[in-house]
Coordinates of C-alpha atoms in Angstrom, one line a residue:
X1 CA 15.1 -25.1 9.5
X2 CA 14.1 -22.2 11.7
X3 CA 15.5 -18.7 11.0
X4 CA 16.9 -17.4 14.3
X5 CA 18.1 -13.8 15.0
X6 CA 21.8 -13.5 15.8
X7 CA 21.2 -12.0 19.2
X8 CA 22.6 -13.0 22.6
X9 CA 20.4 -14.2 25.5
X10 CA 20.5 -10.9 27.3
X11 CA 19.7 -8.8 24.2
X12 CA 16.4 -7.7 22.7
X13 CA 16.3 -7.8 18.9
X14 CA 14.4 -5.2 16.9
X15 CA 13.8 -5.6 13.1
X16 CA 11.5 -4.6 10.3
X17 CA 10.0 -7.1 7.7
X18 CA 8.6 -4.1 5.9
X19 CA 8.4 -0.3 6.3
X20 CA 12.0 0.7 6.0
X21 CA 13.2 2.5 2.9
X22 CA 9.6 2.7 1.7
X23 CA 6.2 4.2 2.5
X24 CA 3.9 1.3 3.4
X25 CA 4.2 -2.4 4.2
X26 CA 4.8 -1.6 7.9
X27 CA 5.6 -4.8 9.7
X28 CA 7.9 -4.6 12.8
X29 CA 9.2 -7.1 15.2
X30 CA 10.7 -7.2 18.7
X31 CA 12.3 -10.4 20.1
X32 CA 13.5 -11.2 23.6
X33 CA 14.7 -14.8 24.0
X34 CA 11.7 -17.0 22.9
X35 CA 9.1 -14.2 22.7
X36 CA 8.4 -12.2 19.6
X37 CA 6.0 -9.2 19.5
X38 CA 4.9 -8.1 16.0
X39 CA 3.6 -4.6 15.3
X40 CA 1.4 -4.0 12.3
X41 CA 1.1 -6.0 9.0
X42 CA 0.6 -3.6 6.1
X43 CA 0.7 -3.6 2.3
X44 CA 2.3 -1.2 -0.1
X45 CA 0.6 -0.1 -3.3
X46 CA 2.7 -0.8 -6.4
X47 CA 4.7 1.8 -8.2
X48 CA 4.1 2.3 -12.0
X49 CA 6.9 -0.1 -12.9
X50 CA 5.2 -3.1 -11.2
X51 CA 2.9 -3.8 -14.1
X52 CA -0.2 -5.7 -13.2
X53 CA 0.7 -6.1 -9.6
X54 CA -2.1 -5.3 -7.1
X55 CA -0.3 -5.2 -3.8
X56 CA 3.2 -5.6 -2.4
X57 CA 3.5 -7.5 0.9
X58 CA 6.5 -8.6 2.9
X59 CA 8.0 -12.1 2.6
X60 CA 6.6 -13.7 5.7
X61 CA 9.1 -16.6 5.9
X62 CA 10.7 -15.2 9.1
X63 CA 7.3 -15.2 10.8
X64 CA 6.4 -18.7 9.5
X65 CA 9.8 -20.1 10.7
X66 CA 9.4 -18.5 14.1
X67 CA 5.6 -19.2 14.6
X68 CA 6.2 -20.9 18.0
X69 CA 7.9 -17.7 19.4
X70 CA 5.3 -15.2 18.2
X71 CA 3.0 -14.0 21.0
X72 CA 0.8 -11.7 18.9
X73 CA 0.4 -9.1 16.2
X74 CA -0.4 -5.7 17.7
X75 CA -2.1 -3.1 15.4
X76 CA -1.5 0.6 15.8
X77 CA -4.5 1.7 13.6
X78 CA -6.7 0.6 10.7
X79 CA -5.0 2.0 7.6
X80 CA -4.1 -0.4 4.7
X81 CA -0.4 0.1 5.1
X82 CA -0.7 -1.3 8.6
X83 CA -3.5 -3.9 8.3
X84 CA -3.7 -4.7 4.6
X85 CA -1.3 -7.6 4.8
X86 CA -3.2 -9.5 7.6
X87 CA -5.2 -11.8 5.3
X88 CA -2.0 -12.8 3.4
X89 CA -0.1 -13.3 6.7
X90 CA -2.8 -15.4 8.3
X91 CA -2.9 -17.8 5.3
X92 CA 0.7 -18.7 6.2
X93 CA 0.7 -18.2 10.0
X94 CA -2.4 -18.0 12.1
X95 CA -1.3 -15.8 15.0
X96 CA -3.4 -13.8 17.5
X97 CA -4.3 -10.3 16.6
X98 CA -4.8 -7.4 19.0
X99 CA -6.4 -4.2 17.7
X100 CA -8.7 -1.3 18.7
X101 CA -12.5 -1.5 17.9
X102 CA -12.4 0.3 14.6
X103 CA -9.2 -1.5 13.3
X104 CA -10.8 -4.8 14.5
X105 CA -14.0 -4.1 12.5
X106 CA -11.9 -3.4 9.4
X107 CA -9.8 -6.5 9.9
X108 CA -12.9 -8.6 10.4
X109 CA -14.2 -7.4 7.1
X110 CA -11.0 -8.3 5.3
X111 CA -10.8 -11.7 6.9
X112 CA -14.4 -12.4 6.0
X113 CA -13.7 -11.6 2.3
X114 CA -10.8 -14.1 2.4
X115 CA -12.8 -16.8 4.2
X116 CA -10.4 -16.6 7.2
X117 CA -12.6 -15.0 9.9
X118 CA -13.8 -18.3 11.5
X119 CA -10.3 -19.5 12.4
X120 CA -8.8 -16.1 13.4
X121 CA -8.0 -15.2 17.0
X122 CA -8.9 -11.5 17.6
X123 CA -8.7 -9.5 20.8
X124 CA -10.0 -6.0 21.3
X125 CA -7.7 -3.5 23.0
X126 CA -7.6 0.2 24.0
X127 CA -5.2 2.7 25.4
X128 CA -5.6 1.2 28.9
X129 CA -4.9 -2.4 27.9
X130 CA -1.9 -4.2 29.2
X131 CA -1.1 -7.6 27.6
X132 CA 1.3 -9.6 29.7
X133 CA 3.5 -12.5 28.6
X134 CA 6.0 -14.5 30.5
X135 CA 9.0 -12.2 29.8
X136 CA 7.5 -9.3 28.0
X137 CA 4.4 -7.1 28.1
X138 CA 2.6 -4.7 25.8
X139 CA 0.8 -1.5 26.6
X140 CA -0.5 1.5 24.6
X141 CA -1.1 5.2 24.5
X142 CA -3.3 7.5 22.4
X143 CA -1.8 9.4 19.5
X144 CA -3.5 11.6 16.8
X145 CA -3.8 10.5 13.2
X146 CA -6.3 10.7 10.3
X147 CA -8.3 7.7 11.6
X148 CA -9.8 7.1 15.0
X149 CA -8.1 5.1 17.7
X150 CA -4.4 5.4 16.7
X151 CA -2.2 3.8 19.3
X152 CA 1.4 4.0 20.2
X153 CA 2.8 0.7 21.4
X154 CA 5.1 0.1 24.4
X155 CA 6.9 -3.2 24.6
X156 CA 8.4 -3.8 28.0
X157 CA 11.4 -6.1 27.9
X158 CA 14.0 -6.9 30.6
X159 CA 16.6 -4.7 28.9
X160 CA 14.1 -1.8 28.7
X161 CA 11.1 -0.2 27.1
X162 CA 10.7 -0.1 23.3
X163 CA 8.2 2.4 22.0
X164 CA 6.7 2.4 18.5
X165 CA 4.7 5.5 17.7
X166 CA 2.6 4.2 14.8
X167 CA 1.5 7.0 12.4
X168 CA 1.1 10.2 14.3
X169 CA 0.8 14.0 14.3
X170 CA 0.2 16.4 17.2
X171 CA -3.2 17.9 16.6
X172 CA -4.1 20.2 19.6
X173 CA -7.7 20.7 18.3
X174 CA -8.5 17.2 17.0
X175 CA -11.9 15.9 15.9
X176 CA -11.5 12.7 18.0
X177 CA -9.6 12.0 21.3
X178 CA -6.5 14.1 21.9
X179 CA -3.0 12.5 22.1
X180 CA -2.0 11.4 25.6
X181 CA 0.9 13.8 26.1
X182 CA 1.1 13.0 29.8
X183 CA 1.6 9.3 29.1
X184 CA 4.3 10.1 26.5
X185 CA 6.1 12.3 29.0
X186 CA 5.7 9.7 31.7
X187 CA 7.3 7.1 29.5
X188 CA 10.2 9.5 28.8
X189 CA 10.7 10.1 32.6
X190 CA 10.6 6.3 33.3
X191 CA 13.2 5.7 30.6
X192 CA 12.8 4.4 27.0
X193 CA 15.5 2.2 25.6
X194 CA 14.5 2.6 21.9
X195 CA 12.0 4.7 19.9
X196 CA 10.7 3.6 16.5
X197 CA 9.0 6.8 15.1
X198 CA 7.0 7.6 12.0
X199 CA 9.2 9.4 9.4
X200 CA 6.6 10.0 6.6
X201 CA 6.7 13.8 6.8
X202 CA 10.4 14.2 7.8
X203 CA 10.9 16.6 4.8
X204 CA 8.2 19.0 5.9
X205 CA 9.6 21.6 8.4
X206 CA 6.4 22.8 10.0
X207 CA 3.4 21.4 12.0
X208 CA 0.6 19.7 10.0
X209 CA -2.7 21.6 9.9
X210 CA -5.3 20.6 12.5
X211 CA -8.2 18.4 11.2
X212 CA -10.6 21.1 12.7
X213 CA -9.2 23.6 10.2
X214 CA -10.2 21.3 7.4
X215 CA -13.7 20.9 8.9
X216 CA -14.1 24.7 8.9
X217 CA -13.0 24.9 5.3
X218 CA -15.5 22.2 4.3
X219 CA -18.4 24.0 5.9
X220 CA -17.4 27.3 4.2
X221 CA -17.2 25.6 0.8
X222 CA -20.5 23.8 1.3
X223 CA -22.3 27.0 2.3
X224 CA -21.3 28.6 -1.1
X225 CA -22.4 25.8 -3.4
X226 CA -25.9 25.8 -4.8
X227 CA -26.0 22.6 -6.8
X228 CA -25.2 19.0 -5.8
X229 CA -21.9 18.3 -4.0
X230 CA -19.9 15.2 -4.7
X231 CA -17.4 14.7 -1.9
X232 CA -14.4 12.3 -2.6
X233 CA -12.1 11.3 0.2
X234 CA -10.2 8.4 1.6
X235 CA -12.9 6.1 3.1
X236 CA -10.6 5.3 6.1
X237 CA -10.5 9.0 7.1
X238 CA -13.6 8.8 9.3
X239 CA -13.0 12.1 11.0
X240 CA -13.1 13.8 7.5
X241 CA -16.3 11.9 6.7
X242 CA -17.8 13.0 10.0
X243 CA -17.0 16.7 9.2
X244 CA -18.5 16.4 5.7
X245 CA -21.7 14.9 7.3
X246 CA -21.8 17.7 9.9
X247 CA -21.5 20.3 7.1
X248 CA -24.2 18.6 5.1
X249 CA -26.6 18.7 8.1
X250 CA -25.8 22.4 8.7
X251 CA -26.5 23.3 5.1
X252 CA -29.7 21.2 4.9
X253 CA -28.5 18.4 2.7
X254 CA -29.3 14.7 2.6
X255 CA -26.3 12.3 2.4
X256 CA -26.0 9.4 -0.1
X257 CA -23.0 7.1 -0.1
X258 CA -21.5 5.3 -3.1
X259 CA -18.5 2.9 -3.2
X260 CA -18.1 -0.3 -1.3
X261 CA -15.3 0.9 1.0
X262 CA -17.1 4.2 1.7
X263 CA -20.3 2.4 2.6
X264 CA -18.3 0.1 5.0
X265 CA -16.6 3.1 6.6
X266 CA -19.9 4.9 7.2
X267 CA -21.5 1.8 8.7
X268 CA -18.5 1.2 11.0
X269 CA -18.3 4.9 11.9
X270 CA -22.0 5.0 12.8
X271 CA -21.9 1.7 14.8
X272 CA -18.8 2.9 16.8
X273 CA -20.1 6.4 17.3
X274 CA -17.5 8.3 15.3
X275 CA -20.1 9.5 12.8
X276 CA -23.2 11.2 14.2
X277 CA -26.1 12.5 12.3
X278 CA -29.8 13.1 12.9
X279 CA -32.2 10.4 11.8
X280 CA -33.1 10.7 8.1
X281 CA -29.7 12.3 7.1
X282 CA -28.7 9.3 5.1
X283 CA -30.8 8.3 2.1
X284 CA -30.8 5.3 -0.2
X285 CA -28.9 5.5 -3.5
X286 CA -32.2 5.1 -5.5
X287 CA -33.5 8.3 -3.8
X288 CA -30.8 10.5 -5.0
X289 CA -32.7 12.0 -7.9
X290 CA -35.8 12.7 -5.8
X291 CA -34.3 15.8 -4.2
X292 CA -33.2 19.1 -5.7
X293 CA -29.4 19.5 -6.2
X294 CA -29.0 22.0 -3.3
X295 CA -30.3 19.3 -0.9
X296 CA -27.9 16.5 -1.8
X297 CA -24.4 15.5 -0.7
X298 CA -22.9 12.5 -2.5
X299 CA -20.0 10.9 -0.6
X300 CA -17.9 8.5 -2.7
X301 CA -14.7 6.7 -3.2
X302 CA -12.2 7.5 -6.0
X303 CA -10.2 10.4 -4.8
X304 CA -7.0 8.8 -6.2
X305 CA -8.4 8.4 -9.7
X306 CA -9.0 4.6 -9.4
X307 CA -10.7 3.6 -12.7
X308 CA -13.4 1.4 -11.1
X309 CA -14.1 3.6 -8.1
X310 CA -17.5 5.4 -7.8
X311 CA -16.2 8.8 -8.8
X312 CA -14.5 7.6 -11.9
X313 CA -17.6 5.8 -13.0
X314 CA -19.7 8.9 -12.3
X315 CA -17.3 11.1 -14.3
X316 CA -17.2 8.6 -17.2
X317 CA -21.0 8.2 -17.4
X318 CA -20.8 4.5 -16.3
X319 CA -22.5 4.8 -12.9
X320 CA -26.0 3.3 -12.7
X321 CA -27.6 5.9 -10.4
X322 CA -25.6 9.2 -10.8
X323 CA -24.4 11.1 -13.9
X324 CA -22.6 14.4 -13.7
X325 CA -24.6 17.5 -14.6
X326 CA -23.8 21.2 -15.0
X327 CA -24.1 22.8 -11.6
X328 CA -22.5 19.8 -9.7
X329 CA -19.4 20.6 -7.6
X330 CA -16.8 17.8 -7.0
X331 CA -14.7 18.3 -3.8
X332 CA -11.5 16.3 -3.6
X333 CA -10.7 16.2 0.1
X334 CA -7.3 14.4 -0.3
X335 CA -4.0 14.8 -2.0
X336 CA -2.8 12.5 -4.8
X337 CA -0.6 9.7 -3.4
X338 CA 2.8 9.6 -5.3
X339 CA 2.3 7.5 -8.4
X340 CA -1.4 8.5 -8.7
X341 CA -1.0 12.1 -9.9
X342 CA -1.6 11.3 -13.5
X343 CA -4.8 9.4 -12.8
X344 CA -6.1 12.1 -10.5
X345 CA -5.4 14.8 -13.1
X346 CA -7.1 12.8 -15.8
X347 CA -10.2 12.4 -13.6
X348 CA -10.3 16.2 -12.8
X349 CA -10.1 16.9 -16.5
X350 CA -13.0 14.5 -17.2
X351 CA -15.1 16.1 -14.5
X352 CA -14.4 19.6 -15.8
X353 CA -15.2 18.5 -19.4
X354 CA -18.6 17.2 -18.2
X355 CA -19.4 20.8 -17.0
X356 CA -19.0 20.3 -13.2
X357 CA -16.8 22.5 -11.0
X358 CA -13.9 20.9 -9.2
X359 CA -12.4 22.0 -5.9
X360 CA -9.1 20.5 -4.9
X361 CA -5.6 21.4 -3.8
X362 CA -3.8 23.0 -0.8
X363 CA -5.2 26.5 -1.4
X364 CA -8.6 25.4 -0.4
X365 CA -7.5 23.9 3.0
X366 CA -9.7 20.8 2.3
X367 CA -7.0 18.2 3.2
X368 CA -4.3 17.9 5.8
X369 CA -1.8 15.1 6.4
X370 CA -2.2 12.6 9.2
X371 CA 1.5 12.6 9.7
X372 CA 3.5 15.1 11.7
X373 CA 6.1 17.4 10.2
X374 CA 9.6 18.0 11.7
X375 CA 8.3 20.0 14.6
X376 CA 6.0 17.2 15.7
X377 CA 8.7 14.6 15.2
X378 CA 11.0 16.6 17.5
X379 CA 8.2 17.0 20.0
X380 CA 7.8 13.2 20.1
X381 CA 11.5 12.8 20.6
X382 CA 11.6 15.4 23.4
X383 CA 8.7 13.7 25.2
X384 CA 9.9 10.1 24.9
X385 CA 13.6 10.9 25.4
X386 CA 14.9 7.6 24.0
X387 CA 18.4 6.3 24.6
X388 CA 18.5 4.8 21.1
X389 CA 16.5 5.9 18.0
X390 CA 15.5 4.0 14.9
X391 CA 13.4 6.0 12.4
X392 CA 10.8 3.9 10.6
X393 CA 8.0 4.2 8.0
X394 CA 9.8 6.2 5.3
X395 CA 12.1 6.2 2.3
X396 CA 15.8 6.4 3.0
X397 CA 16.1 10.2 2.7
X398 CA 13.2 10.6 5.2
X399 CA 14.8 8.2 7.7
X400 CA 18.1 10.1 7.4
X401 CA 16.5 13.5 8.0
X402 CA 14.6 12.0 11.0
X403 CA 17.8 10.7 12.5
X404 CA 19.2 14.2 12.1
X405 CA 16.2 15.6 14.0
X406 CA 16.9 13.1 16.8
X407 CA 20.5 14.3 17.0
X408 CA 19.2 17.9 17.2
X409 CA 17.1 16.9 20.2
X410 CA 20.0 15.3 22.1
X411 CA 20.2 11.7 20.9
X412 CA 23.9 11.0 20.2
X413 CA 24.7 10.3 16.5
X414 CA 26.1 6.8 17.4
X415 CA 22.8 6.0 19.1
X416 CA 20.8 6.6 15.9
X417 CA 20.3 3.6 13.5
X418 CA 19.1 3.8 9.9
X419 CA 18.2 0.2 9.1
X420 CA 16.9 -1.7 6.1
X421 CA 14.1 -4.4 6.1
X422 CA 15.7 -7.6 7.5
X423 CA 18.4 -5.8 9.4
X424 CA 18.5 -6.7 13.1
X425 CA 19.3 -4.2 15.9
X426 CA 20.4 -5.9 19.2
X427 CA 20.1 -4.0 22.4
X428 CA 21.0 -4.4 26.1
X429 CA 20.2 -1.6 28.6
X430 CA 23.6 -0.1 27.9
X431 CA 24.5 -1.2 24.3
X432 CA 23.2 -1.3 20.8
X433 CA 24.7 -3.0 17.8
X434 CA 23.7 -4.1 14.3
X435 CA 23.3 -7.9 14.5
X436 CA 23.1 -9.2 11.0
X437 CA 20.3 -9.6 8.4
X438 CA 17.7 -12.0 7.3
X439 CA 15.8 -12.2 4.0
X440 CA 12.9 -9.7 3.9
X441 CA 12.2 -9.3 0.2
X442 CA 9.0 -8.0 -1.4
X443 CA 6.3 -10.4 -2.4
X444 CA 3.9 -9.4 -5.2
X445 CA 0.2 -10.1 -5.1
X446 CA -1.4 -10.3 -8.6
X447 CA -5.0 -11.3 -8.6
X448 CA -5.2 -14.6 -6.6
X449 CA -1.5 -15.3 -7.1
X450 CA 0.8 -14.5 -4.1
X451 CA 4.5 -14.6 -4.7
X452 CA 4.3 -16.2 -8.2
X453 CA 5.3 -13.0 -9.9
X454 CA 9.1 -12.6 -9.9
X455 CA 11.6 -10.4 -11.7
X456 CA 11.6 -12.5 -14.8
X457 CA 7.8 -12.1 -15.2
X458 CA 8.0 -8.3 -14.5
X459 CA 10.8 -8.0 -17.1
X460 CA 8.6 -9.7 -19.7
X461 CA 5.8 -7.4 -18.8
X462 CA 8.0 -4.4 -19.3
X463 CA 9.2 -5.7 -22.7
X464 CA 5.7 -6.4 -23.7
X465 CA 4.6 -2.9 -22.7
X466 CA 7.6 -1.3 -24.4
X467 CA 7.9 -3.2 -27.7
X468 CA 5.2 -5.8 -27.9
X469 CA 5.3 -9.4 -29.0
X470 CA 6.0 -11.3 -32.2
X471 CA 4.8 -14.8 -32.8
X472 CA 6.9 -16.8 -35.4
X473 CA 5.2 -20.0 -36.6
X474 CA 6.6 -22.7 -38.9
X475 CA 5.6 -26.3 -39.6
X476 CA 8.7 -28.6 -40.2
X477 CA 9.2 -32.2 -41.0
X478 CA 12.4 -33.4 -39.2
X479 CA 12.5 -36.7 -41.2
X480 CA 12.6 -35.1 -44.6
X481 CA 14.4 -31.9 -43.3
X482 CA 11.7 -29.8 -45.0
X483 CA 9.7 -26.6 -44.1
X484 CA 6.1 -27.6 -44.8
X485 CA 4.4 -24.4 -43.9
X486 CA 5.4 -20.8 -43.0
X487 CA 7.3 -19.3 -41.5
X488 CA 4.5 -16.9 -40.6
X489 CA 4.5 -13.9 -38.3
X490 CA 1.9 -12.5 -36.0
X491 CA 2.4 -9.1 -34.2
X492 CA 0.7 -7.7 -31.1
X493 CA 1.9 -4.2 -30.0
X494 CA 5.0 -4.3 -32.2
X495 CA 4.0 -3.3 -35.8
X496 CA 0.8 -2.7 -37.7
X497 CA 0.8 -5.8 -39.9
X498 CA -1.1 -4.4 -42.9
X499 CA 1.3 -1.5 -43.2
X500 CA 4.5 -3.5 -42.8
X501 CA 4.5 -5.9 -45.7
X502 CA 8.1 -5.4 -46.7
X503 CA 9.4 -5.9 -43.1
X504 CA 7.2 -9.1 -42.7
X505 CA 8.5 -10.6 -46.0
X506 CA 12.1 -9.8 -45.1
X507 CA 11.6 -11.4 -41.7
X508 CA 10.1 -14.5 -43.2
X509 CA 13.2 -14.8 -45.4
X510 CA 15.5 -14.5 -42.4
X511 CA 13.5 -17.1 -40.5
X512 CA 13.3 -19.5 -43.6
X513 CA 17.1 -19.4 -43.9
X514 CA 17.7 -19.9 -40.2
X515 CA 15.2 -22.8 -40.0
X516 CA 16.7 -24.5 -43.0
X517 CA 20.2 -24.2 -41.6
X518 CA 19.1 -25.6 -38.2
X519 CA 17.3 -28.5 -39.8
X520 CA 20.5 -29.6 -41.6
X521 CA 22.3 -29.9 -38.3
X522 CA 22.9 -33.5 -37.1
X523 CA 20.7 -33.4 -33.9
X524 CA 18.0 -31.0 -35.1
X525 CA 14.9 -31.0 -33.0
X526 CA 12.1 -28.6 -32.0
X527 CA 14.2 -26.8 -29.4
X528 CA 17.2 -26.1 -31.7
X529 CA 15.0 -24.9 -34.5
X530 CA 13.0 -22.6 -32.1
X531 CA 16.3 -21.2 -30.8
X532 CA 17.6 -20.5 -34.3
X533 CA 14.3 -18.7 -35.1
X534 CA 14.7 -16.4 -32.1
X535 CA 18.4 -15.9 -32.5
X536 CA 18.0 -14.8 -36.1
X537 CA 14.8 -12.8 -35.9
X538 CA 15.7 -10.7 -32.8
X539 CA 18.8 -8.9 -34.2
X540 CA 17.1 -8.5 -37.6
X541 CA 14.1 -6.8 -36.1
X542 CA 16.2 -4.5 -33.9
X543 CA 18.3 -3.5 -36.9
X544 CA 15.2 -2.6 -38.9
X545 CA 13.1 -1.0 -36.2
X546 CA 15.4 -0.3 -33.1
X547 CA 12.8 -2.2 -31.0
X548 CA 13.1 -5.4 -29.0
X549 CA 9.8 -7.3 -29.0
X550 CA 9.4 -10.5 -27.1
X551 CA 9.7 -13.3 -29.7
X552 CA 7.7 -16.5 -29.3
X553 CA 8.8 -19.2 -31.7
X554 CA 6.3 -22.0 -32.4
X555 CA 7.6 -25.1 -34.2
X556 CA 4.8 -27.4 -35.4
X557 CA 5.3 -30.9 -36.8
X558 CA 2.9 -32.8 -39.2
X559 CA 0.5 -35.3 -37.6
X560 CA 2.3 -38.6 -38.1
X561 CA -1.0 -40.6 -38.4
X562 CA -2.2 -38.6 -41.5

């Protein structure tokens, strides 16, 4: 049965499947009657407590249930938290996708990896595109972010315009195209019913630094370094990569690239004209040792301490072509994402121990956020002048602060809506009301499994990581009511077997008595004996060790043919 929004025929419904109360997983929807416009389809990287989980994506059930109403998925820009979910979405619902040239190149790469490219419907758009449907239309405007071609999205509906900023900052000296302030102001003058605006840096009271400032810092740093430079950054920050390449050219260095995502970013950047360099600037990886150190810039992935990324392998001596040597300088042109701080610190320590110098941190001005602080958020609100406001892309405290900023700029408190994923906001040209909720839970991606990791599995993983596992094995004959072998114990991550003889022998006695008692029951079977083993061993082990390992009972029976 189809999941329908609880909205009236004259209302437009606005909702998030991901992106509210969290950083990442951005997936927003706007429905008017039988037309649904989707904006972005991102992933979220797992926190430390999601053991073994690779990505978190939204539950796409709503989209699948409403596939006939969906007109298209419109992409604001090519970052993972806005396009990373597309392959997983298209496996369930093959909907048309509209994106700028760079985002489209990145999406094509993802779909090719998943074997989905042939069947995908992809359309290239830019800031001048207007996509018209029967009752709604979608247009765009340039913003500024840390990746080329960031677009704000304008959805025209009969009740009014709904504007989604995407990720933005106001950079008045950008490396790429400037934000279209005139278009934003024009939208504000025409009248905007609802604004959905990026809340990521709502806690930061100032403007974000310009990307040009970072470029100047990179050049100054490169000019002072005599040995090899290893430059680690987000592969998607193509403006940063361009500035590093420019600094390399100005300081007489050849550029070599390591890491699959970095290689793809450079190729896409060169093809689309975002990265420019004289012929011969880039050299092949096998040529890296043919030049003196002061003529080499190595650009690589791994700025977040990822164990298998190029920089980690270089630091740990596991890279085939590059090893760290005294005189090398590693430049981290990024900040650690929350949750990655420990891994980044470990990597910096490894690099320092190998004798290389490390440059990182705010004091060096080698990174700036792509998201606007409070002053930029207020500027966006002043330009767009929305009647109603719904902060998006942020944890609850960020959404709350952003709603407060909207009130400071003149949006009435009752017109600001802090929503959760799955909440529906229903609007007419004069009214706005919360209109119920649909299921929008997280879905975990673990290897090739999508959605097969639930709370029970995660709980088991936590218990395994905390207290380990104990395997209890016994062979019993249900006919004669005898224990033929065991009980024996095997421990992984709980105790050191060789040094715990007394505990093991006491545990075996506890198990022996429990099994014998269970065997004497009238309806004894493998299940009742296994339960008795677990029920007796768990409290005993906790009493002795104050630990709660996972207990796996195994009840074996003799081969009846022998």
